[in-house]
C-alpha cells in the first residue's frame, strides 16, 4: 500500500478525513496548534498543517480511485507534472507524525514533494 495525497475543498480537511475513515481507508491528517483570536482572549486551536491536503494509504485500483474522488469535499488526487499520482514515502509520513506530536511550533504550508520548488 502507498500513501497518496487528496486535494480537498477549502476547510473540508476534517470532514474528508472522517468520511474516508468511515469507508475503511487508512487516512492521516497532520494537525498543528495555532493561536487564534476569539471574543475574550487568544486561544490555541488544532488546524491542518497542510491546508486542503489529506493523506490516504491504500492500494489505488480503479474502484478505490473512484470511491476516493467521489467523497464529498475531495477535489482530486494529486499528480506530478507527467500525470502520475504523487506517492508519499512511508518515512515522510512517520516523520510528520513525530513532528505533529512534538511541542515544536510548525509553520502551515501546502505540501511540497521532495525536489519541488516552492
mmCIF file of N, CA and C in Angstrom, residues 10-100:
data_model
loop_
_atom_site.group_PDB
_atom_site.id
_atom_site.type_symbol
_atom_site.label_atom_id
_atom_site.label_comp_id
_atom_site.label_asym_id
_atom_site.label_seq_id
_atom_site.Cartn_x
_atom_site.Cartn_y
_atom_site.Cartn_z
ATOM 1 N N UNK A 10 -11.730 23.925 0.236
ATOM 2 C CA UNK A 10 -11.259 24.802 1.310
ATOM 3 C C UNK A 10 -12.004 24.501 2.618
ATOM 4 N N UNK A 11 -11.260 24.263 3.688
ATOM 5 C CA UNK A 11 -11.793 23.982 5.028
ATOM 6 C C UNK A 11 -12.606 22.692 5.109
ATOM 7 N N UNK A 12 -12.350 21.724 4.245
ATOM 8 C CA UNK A 12 -13.049 20.442 4.283
ATOM 9 C C UNK A 12 -12.149 19.287 4.716
ATOM 10 N N UNK A 13 -10.953 19.590 5.199
ATOM 11 C CA UNK A 13 -9.999 18.540 5.532
ATOM 12 C C UNK A 13 -10.545 17.583 6.596
ATOM 13 N N UNK A 14 -11.108 18.104 7.669
ATOM 14 C CA UNK A 14 -11.607 17.239 8.753
ATOM 15 C C UNK A 14 -12.794 16.399 8.301
ATOM 16 N N UNK A 15 -13.699 16.992 7.539
ATOM 17 C CA UNK A 15 -14.859 16.246 7.056
ATOM 18 C C UNK A 15 -14.423 15.126 6.112
ATOM 19 N N UNK A 16 -13.473 15.428 5.228
ATOM 20 C CA UNK A 16 -12.951 14.410 4.320
ATOM 21 C C UNK A 16 -12.265 13.310 5.123
ATOM 22 N N UNK A 17 -11.490 13.688 6.118
ATOM 23 C CA UNK A 17 -10.818 12.717 6.987
ATOM 24 C C UNK A 17 -11.832 11.744 7.592
ATOM 25 N N UNK A 18 -12.915 12.261 8.144
ATOM 26 C CA UNK A 18 -13.943 11.417 8.760
ATOM 27 C C UNK A 18 -14.631 10.527 7.727
ATOM 28 N N UNK A 19 -14.936 11.070 6.575
ATOM 29 C CA UNK A 19 -15.616 10.288 5.531
ATOM 30 C C UNK A 19 -14.735 9.159 5.013
ATOM 31 N N UNK A 20 -13.437 9.399 4.910
ATOM 32 C CA UNK A 20 -12.513 8.360 4.458
ATOM 33 C C UNK A 20 -12.421 7.257 5.504
ATOM 34 N N UNK A 21 -12.360 7.644 6.777
ATOM 35 C CA UNK A 21 -12.334 6.649 7.853
ATOM 36 C C UNK A 21 -13.581 5.769 7.824
ATOM 37 N N UNK A 22 -14.739 6.374 7.590
ATOM 38 C CA UNK A 22 -15.988 5.630 7.540
ATOM 39 C C UNK A 22 -15.985 4.589 6.422
ATOM 40 N N UNK A 23 -15.236 4.840 5.369
ATOM 41 C CA UNK A 23 -15.188 3.905 4.239
ATOM 42 C C UNK A 23 -14.082 2.869 4.381
ATOM 43 N N UNK A 24 -13.368 2.896 5.501
ATOM 44 C CA UNK A 24 -12.392 1.853 5.786
ATOM 45 C C UNK A 24 -10.996 2.068 5.259
ATOM 46 N N UNK A 25 -10.683 3.256 4.772
ATOM 47 C CA UNK A 25 -9.333 3.549 4.301
ATOM 48 C C UNK A 25 -8.468 4.003 5.472
ATOM 49 N N UNK A 26 -7.162 3.859 5.316
ATOM 50 C CA UNK A 26 -6.227 4.399 6.290
ATOM 51 C C UNK A 26 -5.944 5.832 5.877
ATOM 52 N N UNK A 27 -6.109 6.780 6.810
ATOM 53 C CA UNK A 27 -6.017 8.193 6.475
ATOM 54 C C UNK A 27 -5.211 8.922 7.544
ATOM 55 N N UNK A 28 -4.550 9.996 7.129
ATOM 56 C CA UNK A 28 -3.777 10.803 8.065
ATOM 57 C C UNK A 28 -3.974 12.278 7.741
ATOM 58 N N UNK A 29 -4.341 13.035 8.747
ATOM 59 C CA UNK A 29 -4.491 14.482 8.640
ATOM 60 C C UNK A 29 -3.577 15.116 9.673
ATOM 61 N N UNK A 30 -2.382 15.582 9.259
ATOM 62 C CA UNK A 30 -1.462 16.208 10.222
ATOM 63 C C UNK A 30 -2.024 17.541 10.712
ATOM 64 N N UNK A 31 -2.040 17.708 12.026
ATOM 65 C CA UNK A 31 -2.561 18.932 12.642
ATOM 66 C C UNK A 31 -1.456 19.636 13.405
ATOM 67 N N UNK A 32 -1.580 20.951 13.506
ATOM 68 C CA UNK A 32 -0.670 21.754 14.295
ATOM 69 C C UNK A 32 -1.492 22.738 15.123
ATOM 70 N N UNK A 33 -0.941 23.167 16.218
ATOM 71 C CA UNK A 33 -1.627 24.116 17.098
ATOM 72 C C UNK A 33 -1.240 25.539 16.696
ATOM 73 N N UNK A 34 -2.252 26.392 16.538
ATOM 74 C CA UNK A 34 -2.017 27.799 16.226
ATOM 75 C C UNK A 34 -2.860 28.656 17.161
ATOM 76 N N UNK A 35 -2.418 29.885 17.351
ATOM 77 C CA UNK A 35 -3.166 30.828 18.176
ATOM 78 C C UNK A 35 -4.193 31.545 17.317
ATOM 79 N N UNK A 36 -5.424 31.615 17.803
ATOM 80 C CA UNK A 36 -6.500 32.314 17.110
ATOM 81 C C UNK A 36 -7.113 33.342 18.037
ATOM 82 N N UNK A 37 -7.545 34.449 17.455
ATOM 83 C CA UNK A 37 -8.254 35.452 18.237
ATOM 84 C C UNK A 37 -9.670 34.946 18.496
ATOM 85 N N UNK A 38 -10.148 35.190 19.691
ATOM 86 C CA UNK A 38 -11.548 34.892 19.994
ATOM 87 C C UNK A 38 -12.141 36.143 20.636
ATOM 88 N N UNK A 39 -13.392 36.081 20.995
ATOM 89 C CA UNK A 39 -14.064 37.258 21.567
ATOM 90 C C UNK A 39 -13.432 37.693 22.889
ATOM 91 N N UNK A 40 -12.978 36.736 23.683
ATOM 92 C CA UNK A 40 -12.466 37.067 25.010
ATOM 93 C C UNK A 40 -10.946 37.159 25.063
ATOM 94 N N UNK A 41 -10.281 36.163 24.515
ATOM 95 C CA UNK A 41 -8.824 36.154 24.562
ATOM 96 C C UNK A 41 -8.302 35.179 23.505
ATOM 97 N N UNK A 42 -7.026 35.283 23.184
ATOM 98 C CA UNK A 42 -6.471 34.332 22.220
ATOM 99 C C UNK A 42 -6.537 32.907 22.769
ATOM 100 N N UNK A 43 -6.711 31.937 21.855
ATOM 101 C CA UNK A 43 -6.758 30.539 22.272
ATOM 102 C C UNK A 43 -6.051 29.686 21.229
ATOM 103 N N UNK A 44 -5.598 28.515 21.671
ATOM 104 C CA UNK A 44 -4.920 27.590 20.776
ATOM 105 C C UNK A 44 -5.937 26.642 20.155
ATOM 106 N N UNK A 45 -5.831 26.443 18.843
ATOM 107 C CA UNK A 45 -6.707 25.507 18.149
ATOM 108 C C UNK A 45 -5.872 24.630 17.213
ATOM 109 N N UNK A 46 -6.327 23.404 17.013
ATOM 110 C CA UNK A 46 -5.660 22.488 16.088
ATOM 111 C C UNK A 46 -6.159 22.758 14.676
ATOM 112 N N UNK A 47 -5.229 23.013 13.763
ATOM 113 C CA UNK A 47 -5.578 23.257 12.362
ATOM 114 C C UNK A 47 -4.713 22.360 11.477
ATOM 115 N N UNK A 48 -5.180 22.051 10.277
ATOM 116 C CA UNK A 48 -4.381 21.211 9.378
ATOM 117 C C UNK A 48 -3.028 21.858 9.062
ATOM 118 N N UNK A 49 -1.988 21.050 9.134
ATOM 119 C CA UNK A 49 -0.641 21.536 8.840
ATOM 120 C C UNK A 49 -0.506 21.895 7.361
ATOM 121 N N UNK A 50 -1.131 21.100 6.491
ATOM 122 C CA UNK A 50 -1.120 21.365 5.051
ATOM 123 C C UNK A 50 -2.549 21.662 4.620
ATOM 124 N N UNK A 51 -2.899 22.940 4.497
ATOM 125 C CA UNK A 51 -4.269 23.278 4.110
ATOM 126 C C UNK A 51 -4.672 22.584 2.808
ATOM 127 N N UNK A 52 -5.877 22.030 2.809
ATOM 128 C CA UNK A 52 -6.504 21.372 1.658
ATOM 129 C C UNK A 52 -5.876 20.040 1.280
ATOM 130 N N UNK A 53 -5.032 19.454 2.143
ATOM 131 C CA UNK A 53 -4.388 18.179 1.840
ATOM 132 C C UNK A 53 -4.695 17.154 2.931
ATOM 133 N N UNK A 54 -5.045 15.942 2.496
ATOM 134 C CA UNK A 54 -5.266 14.808 3.379
ATOM 135 C C UNK A 54 -4.517 13.631 2.759
ATOM 136 N N UNK A 55 -3.844 12.845 3.588
ATOM 137 C CA UNK A 55 -3.078 11.703 3.101
ATOM 138 C C UNK A 55 -3.895 10.430 3.298
ATOM 139 N N UNK A 56 -3.903 9.573 2.278
ATOM 140 C CA UNK A 56 -4.644 8.313 2.356
ATOM 141 C C UNK A 56 -3.727 7.189 1.896
ATOM 142 N N UNK A 57 -3.804 6.053 2.632
ATOM 143 C CA UNK A 57 -2.967 4.900 2.304
ATOM 144 C C UNK A 57 -3.872 3.782 1.818
ATOM 145 N N UNK A 58 -3.585 3.301 0.604
ATOM 146 C CA UNK A 58 -4.403 2.235 0.039
ATOM 147 C C UNK A 58 -3.722 1.648 -1.181
ATOM 148 N N UNK A 59 -4.311 0.556 -1.670
ATOM 149 C CA UNK A 59 -3.970 0.039 -2.994
ATOM 150 C C UNK A 59 -4.879 0.802 -3.943
ATOM 151 N N UNK A 60 -4.323 1.627 -4.764
ATOM 152 C CA UNK A 60 -5.144 2.510 -5.582
ATOM 153 C C UNK A 60 -5.505 1.848 -6.908
ATOM 154 N N UNK A 61 -6.531 1.018 -6.856
ATOM 155 C CA UNK A 61 -7.078 0.405 -8.064
ATOM 156 C C UNK A 61 -8.180 1.323 -8.566
ATOM 157 N N UNK A 62 -8.771 0.985 -9.698
ATOM 158 C CA UNK A 62 -9.794 1.851 -10.269
ATOM 159 C C UNK A 62 -10.961 2.038 -9.299
ATOM 160 N N UNK A 63 -11.384 0.953 -8.622
ATOM 161 C CA UNK A 63 -12.510 1.060 -7.700
ATOM 162 C C UNK A 63 -12.188 2.012 -6.550
ATOM 163 N N UNK A 64 -11.006 1.853 -5.955
ATOM 164 C CA UNK A 64 -10.614 2.725 -4.841
ATOM 165 C C UNK A 64 -10.464 4.166 -5.313
ATOM 166 N N UNK A 65 -9.900 4.363 -6.489
ATOM 167 C CA UNK A 65 -9.725 5.702 -7.046
ATOM 168 C C UNK A 65 -11.082 6.388 -7.204
ATOM 169 N N UNK A 66 -12.040 5.684 -7.788
ATOM 170 C CA UNK A 66 -13.378 6.251 -7.975
ATOM 171 C C UNK A 66 -14.067 6.522 -6.646
ATOM 172 N N UNK A 67 -13.886 5.614 -5.696
ATOM 173 C CA UNK A 67 -14.509 5.819 -4.387
ATOM 174 C C UNK A 67 -13.933 7.045 -3.691
ATOM 175 N N UNK A 68 -12.616 7.228 -3.761
ATOM 176 C CA UNK A 68 -11.986 8.374 -3.101
ATOM 177 C C UNK A 68 -12.403 9.696 -3.727
ATOM 178 N N UNK A 69 -12.406 9.783 -5.050
ATOM 179 C CA UNK A 69 -12.736 11.071 -5.668
ATOM 180 C C UNK A 69 -14.236 11.369 -5.625
ATOM 181 N N UNK A 70 -15.046 10.360 -5.265
ATOM 182 C CA UNK A 70 -16.489 10.602 -5.140
ATOM 183 C C UNK A 70 -16.882 11.041 -3.730
ATOM 184 N N UNK A 71 -15.940 11.068 -2.805
ATOM 185 C CA UNK A 71 -16.216 11.519 -1.438
ATOM 186 C C UNK A 71 -16.477 13.024 -1.472
ATOM 187 N N UNK A 72 -17.585 13.471 -0.883
ATOM 188 C CA UNK A 72 -17.852 14.916 -0.853
ATOM 189 C C UNK A 72 -16.705 15.677 -0.188
ATOM 190 N N UNK A 73 -16.241 16.718 -0.849
ATOM 191 C CA UNK A 73 -15.144 17.533 -0.340
ATOM 192 C C UNK A 73 -13.817 17.233 -1.011
ATOM 193 N N UNK A 74 -13.681 16.057 -1.637
ATOM 194 C CA UNK A 74 -12.437 15.712 -2.328
ATOM 195 C C UNK A 74 -12.487 16.296 -3.735
ATOM 196 N N UNK A 75 -11.461 17.044 -4.102
ATOM 197 C CA UNK A 75 -11.389 17.635 -5.439
ATOM 198 C C UNK A 75 -10.686 16.686 -6.413
ATOM 199 N N UNK A 76 -9.526 16.145 -5.971
ATOM 200 C CA UNK A 76 -8.766 15.243 -6.837
ATOM 201 C C UNK A 76 -7.649 14.584 -6.023
ATOM 202 N N UNK A 77 -7.012 13.609 -6.648
ATOM 203 C CA UNK A 77 -5.803 13.012 -6.101
ATOM 204 C C UNK A 77 -4.645 13.697 -6.812
ATOM 205 N N UNK A 78 -3.688 14.204 -6.053
ATOM 206 C CA UNK A 78 -2.606 14.991 -6.659
ATOM 207 C C UNK A 78 -1.723 14.151 -7.570
ATOM 208 N N UNK A 79 -1.312 14.774 -8.672
ATOM 209 C CA UNK A 79 -0.441 14.152 -9.666
ATOM 210 C C UNK A 79 0.792 15.013 -9.868
ATOM 211 N N UNK A 80 1.839 14.398 -10.421
ATOM 212 C CA UNK A 80 3.029 15.178 -10.771
ATOM 213 C C UNK A 80 2.828 15.778 -12.163
ATOM 214 N N UNK A 81 3.856 16.421 -12.700
ATOM 215 C CA UNK A 81 3.723 17.100 -13.983
ATOM 216 C C UNK A 81 3.548 16.132 -15.157
ATOM 217 N N UNK A 82 3.921 14.864 -14.969
ATOM 218 C CA UNK A 82 3.756 13.864 -16.027
ATOM 219 C C UNK A 82 2.413 13.138 -15.917
ATOM 220 N N UNK A 83 1.585 13.508 -14.952
ATOM 221 C CA UNK A 83 0.282 12.882 -14.800
ATOM 222 C C UNK A 83 0.274 11.633 -13.935
ATOM 223 N N UNK A 84 1.388 11.316 -13.291
ATOM 224 C CA UNK A 84 1.453 10.161 -12.386
ATOM 225 C C UNK A 84 1.017 10.610 -10.996
ATOM 226 N N UNK A 85 0.301 9.742 -10.299
ATOM 227 C CA UNK A 85 -0.138 10.075 -8.952
ATOM 228 C C UNK A 85 1.073 10.242 -8.043
ATOM 229 N N UNK A 86 1.024 11.262 -7.201
ATOM 230 C CA UNK A 86 2.129 11.509 -6.262
ATOM 231 C C UNK A 86 2.031 10.528 -5.104
ATOM 232 N N UNK A 87 3.141 9.896 -4.824
ATOM 233 C CA UNK A 87 3.228 8.940 -3.721
ATOM 234 C C UNK A 87 4.137 9.536 -2.661
ATOM 235 N N UNK A 88 3.672 9.488 -1.406
ATOM 236 C CA UNK A 88 4.457 10.000 -0.284
ATOM 237 C C UNK A 88 5.122 8.805 0.398
ATOM 238 N N UNK A 89 6.442 8.826 0.548
ATOM 239 C CA UNK A 89 7.126 7.709 1.206
ATOM 240 C C UNK A 89 6.669 7.535 2.658
ATOM 241 N N UNK A 90 6.649 6.301 3.100
ATOM 242 C CA UNK A 90 6.231 5.966 4.464
ATOM 243 C C UNK A 90 7.063 6.717 5.502
ATOM 244 N N UNK A 91 8.375 6.877 5.252
ATOM 245 C CA UNK A 91 9.223 7.556 6.235
ATOM 246 C C UNK A 91 8.843 9.035 6.392
ATOM 247 N N UNK A 92 8.331 9.671 5.336
ATOM 248 C CA UNK A 92 7.878 11.060 5.454
ATOM 249 C C UNK A 92 6.619 11.144 6.325
ATOM 250 N N UNK A 93 5.726 10.179 6.169
ATOM 251 C CA UNK A 93 4.521 10.156 6.997
ATOM 252 C C UNK A 93 4.902 9.940 8.459
ATOM 253 N N UNK A 94 5.840 9.029 8.718
ATOM 254 C CA UNK A 94 6.286 8.783 10.090
ATOM 255 C C UNK A 94 6.943 10.029 10.684
ATOM 256 N N UNK A 95 7.730 10.743 9.874
ATOM 257 C CA UNK A 95 8.353 11.984 10.339
ATOM 258 C C UNK A 95 7.290 13.032 10.654
ATOM 259 N N UNK A 96 6.271 13.149 9.796
ATOM 260 C CA UNK A 96 5.178 14.087 10.060
ATOM 261 C C UNK A 96 4.479 13.760 11.368
ATOM 262 N N UNK A 97 4.240 12.479 11.610
ATOM 263 C CA UNK A 97 3.592 12.061 12.869
ATOM 264 C C UNK A 97 4.421 12.489 14.081
ATOM 265 N N UNK A 98 5.743 12.285 13.992
ATOM 266 C CA UNK A 98 6.623 12.674 15.102
ATOM 267 C C UNK A 98 6.618 14.184 15.305
ATOM 268 N N UNK A 99 6.703 14.930 14.213
ATOM 269 C CA UNK A 99 6.711 16.386 14.315
ATOM 270 C C UNK A 99 5.403 16.914 14.900
ATOM 271 N N UNK A 100 4.284 16.349 14.475
ATOM 272 C CA UNK A 100 2.985 16.838 14.934
ATOM 273 C C UNK A 100 2.721 16.492 16.396
#
